[in-house]
PDB file of C-alpha atoms in Angstrom:
ATOM      1  CA  MET A   7     -23.551 -19.238 -18.849  1.00  0.00           C
ATOM      2  CA  ALA A   8     -26.170 -20.128 -16.028  1.00  0.00           C
ATOM      3  CA  ILE A   9     -29.774 -20.088 -17.067  1.00  0.00           C
ATOM      4  CA  LEU A  10     -31.402 -16.818 -16.015  1.00  0.00           C
ATOM      5  CA  VAL A  11     -34.565 -17.651 -13.719  1.00  0.00           C
ATOM      6  CA  ALA A  12     -36.086 -14.949 -11.560  1.00  0.00           C
ATOM      7  CA  ALA A  13     -35.518 -15.311  -8.028  1.00  0.00           C
ATOM      8  CA  SER A  14     -36.930 -13.776  -4.855  1.00  0.00           C
ATOM      9  CA  THR A  15     -36.116 -10.226  -6.105  1.00  0.00           C
ATOM     10  CA  ALA A  16     -37.605  -8.190  -9.086  1.00  0.00           C
ATOM     11  CA  ILE A  17     -34.237  -7.530 -10.563  1.00  0.00           C
ATOM     12  CA  ASP A  18     -34.361  -6.864 -14.276  1.00  0.00           C
ATOM     13  CA  LEU A  19     -33.314  -9.941 -16.062  1.00  0.00           C
ATOM     14  CA  ALA A  20     -31.743  -7.772 -18.921  1.00  0.00           C
ATOM     15  CA  LEU A  21     -29.251  -6.445 -16.254  1.00  0.00           C
ATOM     16  CA  VAL A  22     -28.581  -9.990 -15.014  1.00  0.00           C
ATOM     17  CA  GLY A  23     -27.994 -11.190 -18.709  1.00  0.00           C
ATOM     18  CA  ARG A  24     -25.507  -8.489 -19.447  1.00  0.00           C
ATOM     19  CA  PHE A  25     -23.608  -9.203 -15.938  1.00  0.00           C
ATOM     20  CA  ALA A  26     -23.606 -12.892 -17.060  1.00  0.00           C
ATOM     21  CA  LYS A  27     -22.220 -12.073 -20.647  1.00  0.00           C
ATOM     22  CA  ALA A  28     -19.602  -9.675 -19.020  1.00  0.00           C
ATOM     23  CA  LEU A  29     -18.333 -12.461 -16.847  1.00  0.00           C
ATOM     24  CA  ASP A  30     -18.120 -14.879 -19.680  1.00  0.00           C
ATOM     25  CA  ARG A  31     -16.175 -12.403 -21.833  1.00  0.00           C
ATOM     26  CA  LEU A  32     -13.788 -11.533 -18.856  1.00  0.00           C
ATOM     27  CA  LYS A  33     -13.472 -15.189 -17.811  1.00  0.00           C
ATOM     28  CA  PRO A  34     -14.227 -17.580 -20.552  1.00  0.00           C
ATOM     29  CA  ASP A  35     -12.629 -20.440 -18.899  1.00  0.00           C
ATOM     30  CA  GLY A  36     -15.091 -20.243 -15.902  1.00  0.00           C
ATOM     31  CA  GLY A  37     -13.884 -21.094 -12.401  1.00  0.00           C
ATOM     32  CA  ARG A  38     -15.087 -19.687  -8.982  1.00  0.00           C
ATOM     33  CA  ILE A  39     -14.625 -16.086  -8.488  1.00  0.00           C
ATOM     34  CA  GLY A  40     -14.488 -13.782  -5.628  1.00  0.00           C
ATOM     35  CA  LEU A  41     -16.383 -10.580  -5.243  1.00  0.00           C
ATOM     36  CA  ALA A  42     -14.836  -7.508  -3.576  1.00  0.00           C
ATOM     37  CA  VAL A  43     -17.851  -6.147  -1.570  1.00  0.00           C
ATOM     38  CA  SER A  44     -17.560  -3.008   0.553  1.00  0.00           C
ATOM     39  CA  GLY A  45     -21.322  -2.685   1.391  1.00  0.00           C
ATOM     40  CA  GLY A  46     -21.592   0.335  -0.683  1.00  0.00           C
ATOM     41  CA  PRO A  47     -24.574   0.381  -3.457  1.00  0.00           C
ATOM     42  CA  ASP A  48     -22.335  -0.456  -6.256  1.00  0.00           C
ATOM     43  CA  SER A  49     -20.597  -3.676  -4.847  1.00  0.00           C
ATOM     44  CA  MET A  50     -23.783  -4.817  -3.247  1.00  0.00           C
ATOM     45  CA  ALA A  51     -25.548  -4.468  -6.580  1.00  0.00           C
ATOM     46  CA  MET A  52     -22.787  -6.711  -7.974  1.00  0.00           C
ATOM     47  CA  LEU A  53     -23.477  -9.298  -5.345  1.00  0.00           C
ATOM     48  CA  LEU A  54     -27.003  -9.459  -6.003  1.00  0.00           C
ATOM     49  CA  LEU A  55     -26.516  -9.641  -9.732  1.00  0.00           C
ATOM     50  CA  ALA A  56     -23.834 -12.490  -9.262  1.00  0.00           C
ATOM     51  CA  GLN A  57     -26.539 -14.393  -6.981  1.00  0.00           C
ATOM     52  CA  GLU A  58     -28.895 -14.424  -9.962  1.00  0.00           C
ATOM     53  CA  ALA A  59     -26.324 -14.826 -12.772  1.00  0.00           C
ATOM     54  CA  ILE A  60     -23.931 -17.454 -11.268  1.00  0.00           C
ATOM     55  CA  PRO A  61     -25.205 -18.868  -7.956  1.00  0.00           C
ATOM     56  CA  GLY A  62     -23.032 -21.006  -6.158  1.00  0.00           C
ATOM     57  CA  GLU A  63     -19.958 -20.100  -8.312  1.00  0.00           C
ATOM     58  CA  PHE A  64     -18.638 -17.096  -6.212  1.00  0.00           C
ATOM     59  CA  GLU A  65     -17.519 -16.021  -2.834  1.00  0.00           C
ATOM     60  CA  VAL A  66     -17.289 -12.610  -1.159  1.00  0.00           C
ATOM     61  CA  SER A  67     -14.598 -10.855   0.749  1.00  0.00           C
ATOM     62  CA  THR A  68     -14.897  -7.494   2.506  1.00  0.00           C
ATOM     63  CA  VAL A  69     -11.989  -5.346   3.752  1.00  0.00           C
ATOM     64  CA  ASP A  70     -11.696  -3.458   6.975  1.00  0.00           C
ATOM     65  CA  HIS A  71      -8.976  -0.905   6.557  1.00  0.00           C
ATOM     66  CA  GLY A  72      -9.466   0.375  10.260  1.00  0.00           C
ATOM     67  CA  LEU A  73      -9.599   3.975   8.889  1.00  0.00           C
ATOM     68  CA  ARG A  74     -13.110   4.773  10.143  1.00  0.00           C
ATOM     69  CA  PRO A  75     -14.996   3.632  13.406  1.00  0.00           C
ATOM     70  CA  GLU A  76     -17.982   2.472  11.104  1.00  0.00           C
ATOM     71  CA  ALA A  77     -15.854   0.097   9.091  1.00  0.00           C
ATOM     72  CA  ARG A  78     -16.428  -2.916  11.387  1.00  0.00           C
ATOM     73  CA  ASP A  79     -20.248  -2.554  11.193  1.00  0.00           C
ATOM     74  CA  GLU A  80     -20.076  -2.090   7.460  1.00  0.00           C
ATOM     75  CA  CYS A  81     -18.011  -5.450   7.216  1.00  0.00           C
ATOM     76  CA  ALA A  82     -20.745  -6.937   9.589  1.00  0.00           C
ATOM     77  CA  LEU A  83     -23.480  -5.912   7.153  1.00  0.00           C
ATOM     78  CA  VAL A  84     -21.767  -7.651   4.280  1.00  0.00           C
ATOM     79  CA  ALA A  85     -21.162 -10.721   6.275  1.00  0.00           C
ATOM     80  CA  ALA A  86     -24.821 -10.894   7.313  1.00  0.00           C
ATOM     81  CA  VAL A  87     -26.319 -10.436   3.886  1.00  0.00           C
ATOM     82  CA  CYS A  88     -24.026 -13.194   2.629  1.00  0.00           C
ATOM     83  CA  LYS A  89     -24.928 -15.399   5.398  1.00  0.00           C
ATOM     84  CA  LYS A  90     -28.624 -14.859   4.773  1.00  0.00           C
ATOM     85  CA  ARG A  91     -28.154 -15.791   1.133  1.00  0.00           C
ATOM     86  CA  GLY A  92     -25.804 -18.701   1.719  1.00  0.00           C
ATOM     87  CA  VAL A  93     -22.868 -17.112   0.109  1.00  0.00           C
ATOM     88  CA  PRO A  94     -19.279 -17.781   1.752  1.00  0.00           C
ATOM     89  CA  CYS A  95     -17.850 -14.549   2.817  1.00  0.00           C
ATOM     90  CA  GLU A  96     -14.526 -13.402   4.634  1.00  0.00           C
ATOM     91  CA  VAL A  97     -13.728 -10.158   6.515  1.00  0.00           C
ATOM     92  CA  LEU A  98     -10.157  -9.142   5.693  1.00  0.00           C
ATOM     93  CA  SER A  99      -8.548  -6.891   8.282  1.00  0.00           C
ATOM     94  CA  VAL A 100      -5.594  -4.817   7.001  1.00  0.00           C
ATOM     95  CA  GLU A 101      -3.180  -2.052   8.028  1.00  0.00           C
ATOM     96  CA  VAL A 102      -2.658   1.068   5.926  1.00  0.00           C
ATOM     97  CA  GLY A 103       0.927   2.372   5.868  1.00  0.00           C
ATOM     98  CA  GLU A 104       1.871   6.111   6.025  1.00  0.00           C
ATOM     99  CA  GLY A 105       1.729   8.452   3.002  1.00  0.00           C
ATOM    100  CA  ASN A 106      -1.124   8.929   0.615  1.00  0.00           C
ATOM    101  CA  THR A 107      -4.091   7.423   2.545  1.00  0.00           C
ATOM    102  CA  GLN A 108      -6.343   6.675  -0.455  1.00  0.00           C
ATOM    103  CA  ALA A 109      -3.325   5.087  -2.502  1.00  0.00           C
ATOM    104  CA  ARG A 110      -1.875   3.006   0.681  1.00  0.00           C
ATOM    105  CA  ALA A 111      -5.384   1.852   1.203  1.00  0.00           C
ATOM    106  CA  ARG A 112      -5.945   0.767  -2.132  1.00  0.00           C
ATOM    107  CA  GLU A 113      -2.571  -1.061  -2.213  1.00  0.00           C
ATOM    108  CA  ALA A 114      -3.375  -2.806   1.147  1.00  0.00           C
ATOM    109  CA  ARG A 115      -6.843  -3.865  -0.013  1.00  0.00           C
ATOM    110  CA  TYR A 116      -5.685  -5.468  -3.436  1.00  0.00           C
ATOM    111  CA  ALA A 117      -2.860  -7.372  -1.543  1.00  0.00           C
ATOM    112  CA  ALA A 118      -5.248  -8.766   0.886  1.00  0.00           C
ATOM    113  CA  LEU A 119      -7.881  -9.698  -1.750  1.00  0.00           C
ATOM    114  CA  LEU A 120      -5.398 -11.339  -3.934  1.00  0.00           C
ATOM    115  CA  GLY A 121      -4.000 -13.289  -1.122  1.00  0.00           C
ATOM    116  CA  TRP A 122      -7.463 -14.495  -0.267  1.00  0.00           C
ATOM    117  CA  ALA A 123      -8.223 -15.376  -3.571  1.00  0.00           C
ATOM    118  CA  GLU A 124      -5.158 -17.582  -3.718  1.00  0.00           C
ATOM    119  CA  THR A 125      -5.828 -19.279  -0.469  1.00  0.00           C
ATOM    120  CA  ARG A 126      -9.351 -20.022  -1.618  1.00  0.00           C
ATOM    121  CA  GLY A 127      -8.273 -21.214  -5.150  1.00  0.00           C
ATOM    122  CA  LEU A 128     -10.315 -18.401  -6.743  1.00  0.00           C
ATOM    123  CA  THR A 129      -9.380 -17.753 -10.653  1.00  0.00           C
ATOM    124  CA  ALA A 130     -10.343 -13.915 -10.401  1.00  0.00           C
ATOM    125  CA  ILE A 131     -11.616 -11.194  -8.085  1.00  0.00           C
ATOM    126  CA  ALA A 132     -14.415  -8.824  -9.239  1.00  0.00           C
ATOM    127  CA  THR A 133     -14.524  -5.309  -8.434  1.00  0.00           C
ATOM    128  CA  ALA A 134     -17.549  -2.987  -8.917  1.00  0.00           C
ATOM    129  CA  HIS A 135     -16.102  -0.285 -11.176  1.00  0.00           C
ATOM    130  CA  HIS A 136     -18.734   0.954 -13.481  1.00  0.00           C
ATOM    131  CA  ALA A 137     -19.027   3.326 -16.411  1.00  0.00           C
ATOM    132  CA  ASP A 138     -19.439   6.535 -14.367  1.00  0.00           C
ATOM    133  CA  ASP A 139     -16.230   5.651 -12.286  1.00  0.00           C
ATOM    134  CA  GLN A 140     -14.363   5.220 -15.597  1.00  0.00           C
ATOM    135  CA  ALA A 141     -15.569   8.578 -17.169  1.00  0.00           C
ATOM    136  CA  GLU A 142     -14.414  10.202 -13.847  1.00  0.00           C
ATOM    137  CA  THR A 143     -11.083   8.615 -13.882  1.00  0.00           C
ATOM    138  CA  LEU A 144     -10.448   9.425 -17.605  1.00  0.00           C
ATOM    139  CA  LEU A 145     -11.358  13.068 -17.120  1.00  0.00           C
ATOM    140  CA  MET A 146      -9.219  13.333 -13.928  1.00  0.00           C
ATOM    141  CA  ARG A 147      -6.131  11.946 -15.858  1.00  0.00           C
ATOM    142  CA  LEU A 148      -6.866  14.142 -18.891  1.00  0.00           C
ATOM    143  CA  ASN A 149      -6.670  17.102 -16.393  1.00  0.00           C
ATOM    144  CA  ARG A 150      -3.410  16.278 -15.404  1.00  0.00           C
ATOM    145  CA  GLY A 151      -1.936  15.751 -18.584  1.00  0.00           C
ATOM    146  CA  SER A 152      -1.684  12.060 -18.712  1.00  0.00           C
ATOM    147  CA  GLY A 153      -0.413   9.788 -21.457  1.00  0.00           C
ATOM    148  CA  VAL A 154      -2.057   6.836 -23.064  1.00  0.00           C
ATOM    149  CA  ALA A 155      -1.536   4.558 -20.278  1.00  0.00           C
ATOM    150  CA  GLY A 156      -3.431   6.914 -17.842  1.00  0.00           C
ATOM    151  CA  LEU A 157      -6.160   7.962 -20.280  1.00  0.00           C
ATOM    152  CA  ALA A 158      -6.776   4.235 -20.827  1.00  0.00           C
ATOM    153  CA  GLY A 159      -8.365   4.381 -17.347  1.00  0.00           C
ATOM    154  CA  VAL A 160      -9.561   1.184 -15.336  1.00  0.00           C
ATOM    155  CA  ARG A 161      -8.886  -1.770 -17.255  1.00  0.00           C
ATOM    156  CA  SER A 162     -11.703  -4.591 -17.608  1.00  0.00           C
ATOM    157  CA  VAL A 163      -8.798  -7.267 -16.695  1.00  0.00           C
ATOM    158  CA  ASN A 164      -5.664  -6.861 -14.917  1.00  0.00           C
ATOM    159  CA  TRP A 165      -3.104  -9.656 -14.013  1.00  0.00           C
ATOM    160  CA  PRO A 166      -1.145  -8.520 -10.937  1.00  0.00           C
ATOM    161  CA  THR A 167       2.473  -9.557 -10.814  1.00  0.00           C
ATOM    162  CA  GLY A 168       3.133 -12.517  -8.419  1.00  0.00           C
ATOM    163  CA  PHE A 169      -0.403 -13.679  -8.333  1.00  0.00           C
ATOM    164  CA  ASP A 170      -2.468 -16.410 -10.261  1.00  0.00           C
ATOM    165  CA  ALA A 171      -5.642 -14.465  -9.864  1.00  0.00           C
ATOM    166  CA  ALA A 172      -6.926 -11.844 -12.269  1.00  0.00           C
ATOM    167  CA  ILE A 173      -8.783  -8.735 -11.350  1.00  0.00           C
ATOM    168  CA  ILE A 174     -11.951  -8.299 -13.447  1.00  0.00           C
ATOM    169  CA  ARG A 175     -14.375  -5.515 -13.775  1.00  0.00           C
ATOM    170  CA  PRO A 176     -17.800  -6.854 -15.012  1.00  0.00           C
ATOM    171  CA  LEU A 177     -19.645  -3.603 -14.461  1.00  0.00           C
ATOM    172  CA  LEU A 178     -17.548  -1.179 -16.513  1.00  0.00           C
ATOM    173  CA  HIS A 179     -20.390  -0.889 -19.082  1.00  0.00           C
ATOM    174  CA  PHE A 180     -22.827  -0.379 -16.504  1.00  0.00           C
ATOM    175  CA  ARG A 181     -24.143   3.039 -15.184  1.00  0.00           C
ATOM    176  CA  ARG A 182     -24.557   3.965 -11.564  1.00  0.00           C
ATOM    177  CA  ALA A 183     -28.173   4.611 -11.935  1.00  0.00           C
ATOM    178  CA  GLU A 184     -28.629   1.049 -13.308  1.00  0.00           C
ATOM    179  CA  LEU A 185     -26.803  -0.334 -10.151  1.00  0.00           C
ATOM    180  CA  ALA A 186     -28.829   1.938  -7.993  1.00  0.00           C
ATOM    181  CA  GLN A 187     -32.036   0.366  -9.680  1.00  0.00           C
ATOM    182  CA  VAL A 188     -30.805  -3.062  -8.589  1.00  0.00           C
ATOM    183  CA  ILE A 189     -30.553  -1.971  -4.980  1.00  0.00           C
ATOM    184  CA  GLU A 190     -33.867  -0.123  -5.109  1.00  0.00           C
ATOM    185  CA  VAL A 191     -35.932  -3.030  -6.480  1.00  0.00           C
ATOM    186  CA  SER A 192     -34.475  -5.453  -3.987  1.00  0.00           C
ATOM    187  CA  GLY A 193     -34.852  -3.534  -0.947  1.00  0.00           C
ATOM    188  CA  GLN A 194     -31.216  -4.260   0.199  1.00  0.00           C
ATOM    189  CA  GLN A 195     -29.657  -2.214   2.806  1.00  0.00           C
ATOM    190  CA  VAL A 196     -26.394  -0.536   1.713  1.00  0.00           C
ATOM    191  CA  VAL A 197     -23.595   1.477   3.393  1.00  0.00           C
ATOM    192  CA  ARG A 198     -23.115   5.083   2.591  1.00  0.00           C
ATOM    193  CA  ASP A 199     -19.710   6.091   2.677  1.00  0.00           C
ATOM    194  CA  PRO A 200     -19.532   9.932   3.829  1.00  0.00           C
ATOM    195  CA  SER A 201     -16.129  10.428   1.727  1.00  0.00           C
ATOM    196  CA  ASN A 202     -18.298  10.307  -1.337  1.00  0.00           C
ATOM    197  CA  ASP A 203     -19.719  13.690  -0.668  1.00  0.00           C
ATOM    198  CA  ASP A 204     -16.559  15.189   0.576  1.00  0.00           C
ATOM    199  CA  LEU A 205     -15.428  17.915  -2.022  1.00  0.00           C
ATOM    200  CA  ARG A 206     -11.814  17.771  -0.705  1.00  0.00           C
ATOM    201  CA  PHE A 207     -11.442  14.802  -2.902  1.00  0.00           C
ATOM    202  CA  GLU A 208     -10.810  15.281  -6.670  1.00  0.00           C
ATOM    203  CA  ARG A 209     -13.186  12.461  -7.687  1.00  0.00           C
ATOM    204  CA  VAL A 210     -15.990  14.046  -5.790  1.00  0.00           C
ATOM    205  CA  GLN A 211     -15.374  17.375  -7.394  1.00  0.00           C
ATOM    206  CA  MET A 212     -15.230  15.567 -10.894  1.00  0.00           C
ATOM    207  CA  ARG A 213     -18.539  13.706 -10.100  1.00  0.00           C
ATOM    208  CA  ARG A 214     -20.235  16.963  -9.409  1.00  0.00           C
ATOM    209  CA  ALA A 215     -18.886  18.582 -12.460  1.00  0.00           C
ATOM    210  CA  LEU A 216     -20.046  15.665 -14.619  1.00  0.00           C
ATOM    211  CA  ALA A 217     -23.633  15.650 -13.004  1.00  0.00           C
ATOM    212  CA  ASP A 218     -23.946  19.400 -13.908  1.00  0.00           C
ATOM    213  CA  CYS A 219     -22.783  18.980 -17.541  1.00  0.00           C
ATOM    214  CA  GLU A 220     -25.732  17.689 -19.444  1.00  0.00           C
ATOM    215  CA  TRP A 221     -23.681  17.275 -22.769  1.00  0.00           C
ATOM    216  CA  LEU A 222     -21.091  15.104 -21.467  1.00  0.00           C
ATOM    217  CA  GLU A 223     -22.218  11.362 -21.606  1.00  0.00           C
ATOM    218  CA  PRO A 224     -20.091   9.147 -19.238  1.00  0.00           C
ATOM    219  CA  ALA A 225     -21.177   6.113 -21.180  1.00  0.00           C
ATOM    220  CA  SER A 226     -19.300   7.494 -24.188  1.00  0.00           C
ATOM    221  CA  ILE A 227     -16.427   8.524 -22.095  1.00  0.00           C
ATOM    222  CA  ALA A 228     -16.063   5.161 -20.817  1.00  0.00           C
ATOM    223  CA  ARG A 229     -15.894   3.804 -24.302  1.00  0.00           C
ATOM    224  CA  SER A 230     -13.265   6.268 -25.250  1.00  0.00           C
ATOM    225  CA  ALA A 231     -11.240   4.876 -22.349  1.00  0.00           C
ATOM    226  CA  SER A 232     -11.680   1.289 -23.551  1.00  0.00           C
ATOM    227  CA  ASN A 233     -10.429   2.386 -27.141  1.00  0.00           C
ATOM    228  CA  LEU A 234      -7.454   3.902 -25.474  1.00  0.00           C
ATOM    229  CA  ALA A 235      -6.753   0.789 -23.608  1.00  0.00           C
ATOM    230  CA  ASP A 236      -6.842  -1.067 -26.931  1.00  0.00           C
ATOM    231  CA  ALA A 237      -4.185   1.652 -28.215  1.00  0.00           C
ATOM    232  CA  TYR A 238      -2.147   1.181 -25.106  1.00  0.00           C
ATOM    233  CA  GLU A 239      -1.996  -2.500 -25.499  1.00  0.00           C
ATOM    234  CA  ALA A 240      -0.846  -1.958 -29.197  1.00  0.00           C
ATOM    235  CA  LEU A 241       1.999   0.206 -28.131  1.00  0.00           C
ATOM    236  CA  GLN A 242       3.044  -2.157 -25.373  1.00  0.00           C
ATOM    237  CA  ALA A 243       3.256  -4.926 -28.004  1.00  0.00           C
ATOM    238  CA  TYR A 244       5.229  -2.690 -30.324  1.00  0.00           C
ATOM    239  CA  ALA A 245       7.570  -2.062 -27.462  1.00  0.00           C
ATOM    240  CA  ASP A 246       8.102  -5.727 -26.921  1.00  0.00           C
ATOM    241  CA  VAL A 247       9.233  -5.933 -30.488  1.00  0.00           C
ATOM    242  CA  LEU A 248      11.754  -3.112 -29.982  1.00  0.00           C
ATOM    243  CA  TRP A 249      13.287  -4.043 -26.641  1.00  0.00           C
ATOM    244  CA  PRO A 250      15.823  -6.565 -28.025  1.00  0.00           C
ATOM    245  CA  GLN A 251      16.799  -4.089 -30.900  1.00  0.00           C
ATOM    246  CA  MET A 252      17.121  -0.828 -28.908  1.00  0.00           C
ATOM    247  CA  VAL A 253      18.102  -1.957 -25.289  1.00  0.00           C
ATOM    248  CA  ARG A 254      20.906  -3.986 -23.932  1.00  0.00           C
ATOM    249  CA  GLN A 255      22.016  -4.820 -20.418  1.00  0.00           C
ATOM    250  CA  ALA A 256      25.294  -3.396 -19.230  1.00  0.00           C
ATOM    251  CA  GLY A 257      26.579  -4.444 -15.702  1.00  0.00           C
ATOM    252  CA  GLU A 258      23.941  -3.335 -13.199  1.00  0.00           C
ATOM    253  CA  GLY A 259      22.248  -0.887 -15.845  1.00  0.00           C
ATOM    254  CA  TYR A 260      20.867  -0.636 -19.321  1.00  0.00           C
ATOM    255  CA  VAL A 261      21.658   1.064 -22.535  1.00  0.00           C
ATOM    256  CA  LEU A 262      19.157   2.349 -24.735  1.00  0.00           C
ATOM    257  CA  SER A 263      19.796   3.514 -28.268  1.00  0.00           C
ATOM    258  CA  PRO A 264      16.910   6.021 -28.980  1.00  0.00           C
ATOM    259  CA  GLY A 265      14.959   5.660 -32.225  1.00  0.00           C
ATOM    260  CA  PRO A 266      12.766   8.109 -34.132  1.00  0.00           C
ATOM    261  CA  SER A 267       9.610   7.411 -32.266  1.00  0.00           C
ATOM    262  CA  ARG A 268       9.424   9.705 -29.033  1.00  0.00           C
ATOM    263  CA  GLU A 269       6.882   7.679 -27.598  1.00  0.00           C
ATOM    264  CA  MET A 270       8.707   4.395 -27.971  1.00  0.00           C
ATOM    265  CA  ASN A 271      11.961   6.246 -26.496  1.00  0.00           C
ATOM    266  CA  ARG A 272       9.758   7.240 -23.479  1.00  0.00           C
ATOM    267  CA  ARG A 273       8.060   3.610 -23.037  1.00  0.00           C
ATOM    268  CA  LEU A 274      11.492   1.770 -23.222  1.00  0.00           C
ATOM    269  CA  LEU A 275      13.008   4.163 -20.904  1.00  0.00           C
ATOM    270  CA  ALA A 276      10.030   3.624 -18.428  1.00  0.00           C
ATOM    271  CA  ARG A 277      10.372  -0.027 -18.805  1.00  0.00           C
ATOM    272  CA  ILE A 278      14.262  -0.084 -18.037  1.00  0.00           C
ATOM    273  CA  MET A 279      13.433   2.077 -14.821  1.00  0.00           C
ATOM    274  CA  GLU A 280      10.693  -0.646 -13.757  1.00  0.00           C
ATOM    275  CA  LYS A 281      13.153  -3.558 -14.380  1.00  0.00           C
ATOM    276  CA  MET A 282      15.668  -1.736 -12.159  1.00  0.00           C
ATOM    277  CA  GLY A 283      13.265  -1.574  -9.321  1.00  0.00           C
ATOM    278  CA  GLY A 284      12.034   2.003  -9.947  1.00  0.00           C
ATOM    279  CA  LYS A 285       8.544   3.148  -9.637  1.00  0.00           C
ATOM    280  CA  PRO A 286       8.613   6.506 -11.636  1.00  0.00           C
ATOM    281  CA  ARG A 287       5.662   8.481 -12.164  1.00  0.00           C
ATOM    282  CA  GLY A 288       4.534   9.286 -15.871  1.00  0.00           C
ATOM    283  CA  GLY A 289       5.471  12.981 -15.375  1.00  0.00           C
ATOM    284  CA  ASP A 290       8.851  12.000 -14.068  1.00  0.00           C
ATOM    285  CA  VAL A 291       9.571   9.661 -16.837  1.00  0.00           C
ATOM    286  CA  ALA A 292       8.404  12.479 -19.488  1.00  0.00           C
ATOM    287  CA  ALA A 293      10.683  15.046 -17.830  1.00  0.00           C
ATOM    288  CA  LEU A 294      13.885  12.782 -17.877  1.00  0.00           C
ATOM    289  CA  LEU A 295      13.177  12.017 -21.689  1.00  0.00           C
ATOM    290  CA  ARG A 296      13.315  15.820 -22.146  1.00  0.00           C
ATOM    291  CA  ARG A 297      16.552  15.976 -20.485  1.00  0.00           C
ATOM    292  CA  LEU A 298      18.133  13.159 -22.189  1.00  0.00           C
ATOM    293  CA  GLU A 299      16.892  14.644 -25.659  1.00  0.00           C
ATOM    294  CA  ARG A 300      18.650  17.741 -24.732  1.00  0.00           C
ATOM    295  CA  GLY A 301      21.886  15.895 -24.134  1.00  0.00           C
ATOM    296  CA  GLU A 302      21.643  16.221 -20.368  1.00  0.00           C
ATOM    297  CA  GLY A 303      20.946  13.580 -17.485  1.00  0.00           C
ATOM    298  CA  GLY A 304      18.903  13.295 -14.506  1.00  0.00           C
ATOM    299  CA  ASN A 305      18.166  11.287 -11.391  1.00  0.00           C
ATOM    300  CA  VAL A 306      14.861   9.679 -11.042  1.00  0.00           C
ATOM    301  CA  ALA A 307      13.695   7.054  -8.549  1.00  0.00           C
ATOM    302  CA  GLY A 308      17.040   6.121  -7.352  1.00  0.00           C
ATOM    303  CA  LEU A 309      18.311   5.929 -10.784  1.00  0.00           C
ATOM    304  CA  LEU A 310      20.949   7.825 -12.624  1.00  0.00           C
ATOM    305  CA  ALA A 311      20.503   8.461 -16.579  1.00  0.00           C
ATOM    306  CA  THR A 312      23.319  10.082 -18.657  1.00  0.00           C
ATOM    307  CA  VAL A 313      24.033  10.521 -22.470  1.00  0.00           C
ATOM    308  CA  GLU A 314      27.086   8.911 -23.784  1.00  0.00           C
ATOM    309  CA  GLY A 315      27.393   9.606 -27.691  1.00  0.00           C
ATOM    310  CA  SER A 316      24.158   8.529 -29.145  1.00  0.00           C
ATOM    311  CA  GLU A 317      23.174   6.289 -26.268  1.00  0.00           C
ATOM    312  CA  TRP A 318      21.309   6.756 -23.131  1.00  0.00           C
ATOM    313  CA  ILE A 319      22.685   4.787 -19.969  1.00  0.00           C
ATOM    314  CA  VAL A 320      20.694   4.324 -16.879  1.00  0.00           C
ATOM    315  CA  ARG A 321      22.582   3.024 -13.865  1.00  0.00           C
ATOM    316  CA  PRO A 322      21.857   2.681 -10.223  1.00  0.00           C
ATOM    317  CA  GLU A 323      22.373   6.092  -8.567  1.00  0.00           C
ATOM    318  CA  PRO A 324      25.696   5.942  -6.708  1.00  0.00           C
ATOM    319  CA  HIS A 325      25.569   5.964  -2.954  1.00  0.00           C
ATOM    320  CA  ARG A 326      26.201   9.116  -1.196  1.00  0.00           C
ATOM    321  CA  ARG A 327      29.019   9.394   1.132  1.00  0.00           C
ATOM    322  CA  THR A 328      28.260  10.453   4.648  1.00  0.00           C
ATOM    323  CA  GLY A 329      30.605  11.856   7.240  1.00  0.00           C
TER     324      GLY A 329
END
């Protein structure tokens, strides 16, 4: 860990120390990391904390989604701040596909960031998700009836398939107000995204509801999400053990011999679908599980599931004839 020495700002060294410890925990082997910085107060605070905690050991990338005319100027602000502070910075331009704009933008952003990290030889990308974000995520998913995977919220570490770099979140135990304090004492200019006040978005609605509910403590909710993430990992490990006992491949599909644990049946069913190239939503898997338990079948994500005796068979959905 770098020795903490007060620099040209008045940032609380206790916050810097917590940030450095979080990085040590998430990246015990060290190595240069990348910071995903949008120019907003949270990610800009992360940049300032990193300069205090690990000077010279990180680079910055900022993504222009091309969705708002102000985006280019926001990326230019991040680049200018990095240049002034001697931090390498790269602006990444991406194209957002059709469909759910927020989801597509997130997919494009992470793909660009991971590709950049690979090119630069970085071991991880740090994002600025914090405890308030985590609390909002858990409550939104709870309101949708999500299972353990969804309620585990934002993970502190993810290893995206096909990439060597990890995605880490060193601010998950920081409150939004603490990051705002870093910005205030440094006098750093930041970007204010108008969508953060747009009540059409579910997250903004949840943020307002949390602010108006004094008895709910975001930090405690975030800890619950962390505990649920541990439970999710334990369930995944148990599913790994059961996979060779309950599942076998048959031609282009798989055969599942369901066991007494409904959760394990659901989890193995979802894993089969993922191995076959499907990307089913949790609710779709749950609905298919109910049909199979009733002795029925169903089509989900381009796959056909049927019941044959005591076994569940999942195959690619037959091509429909035309003409």
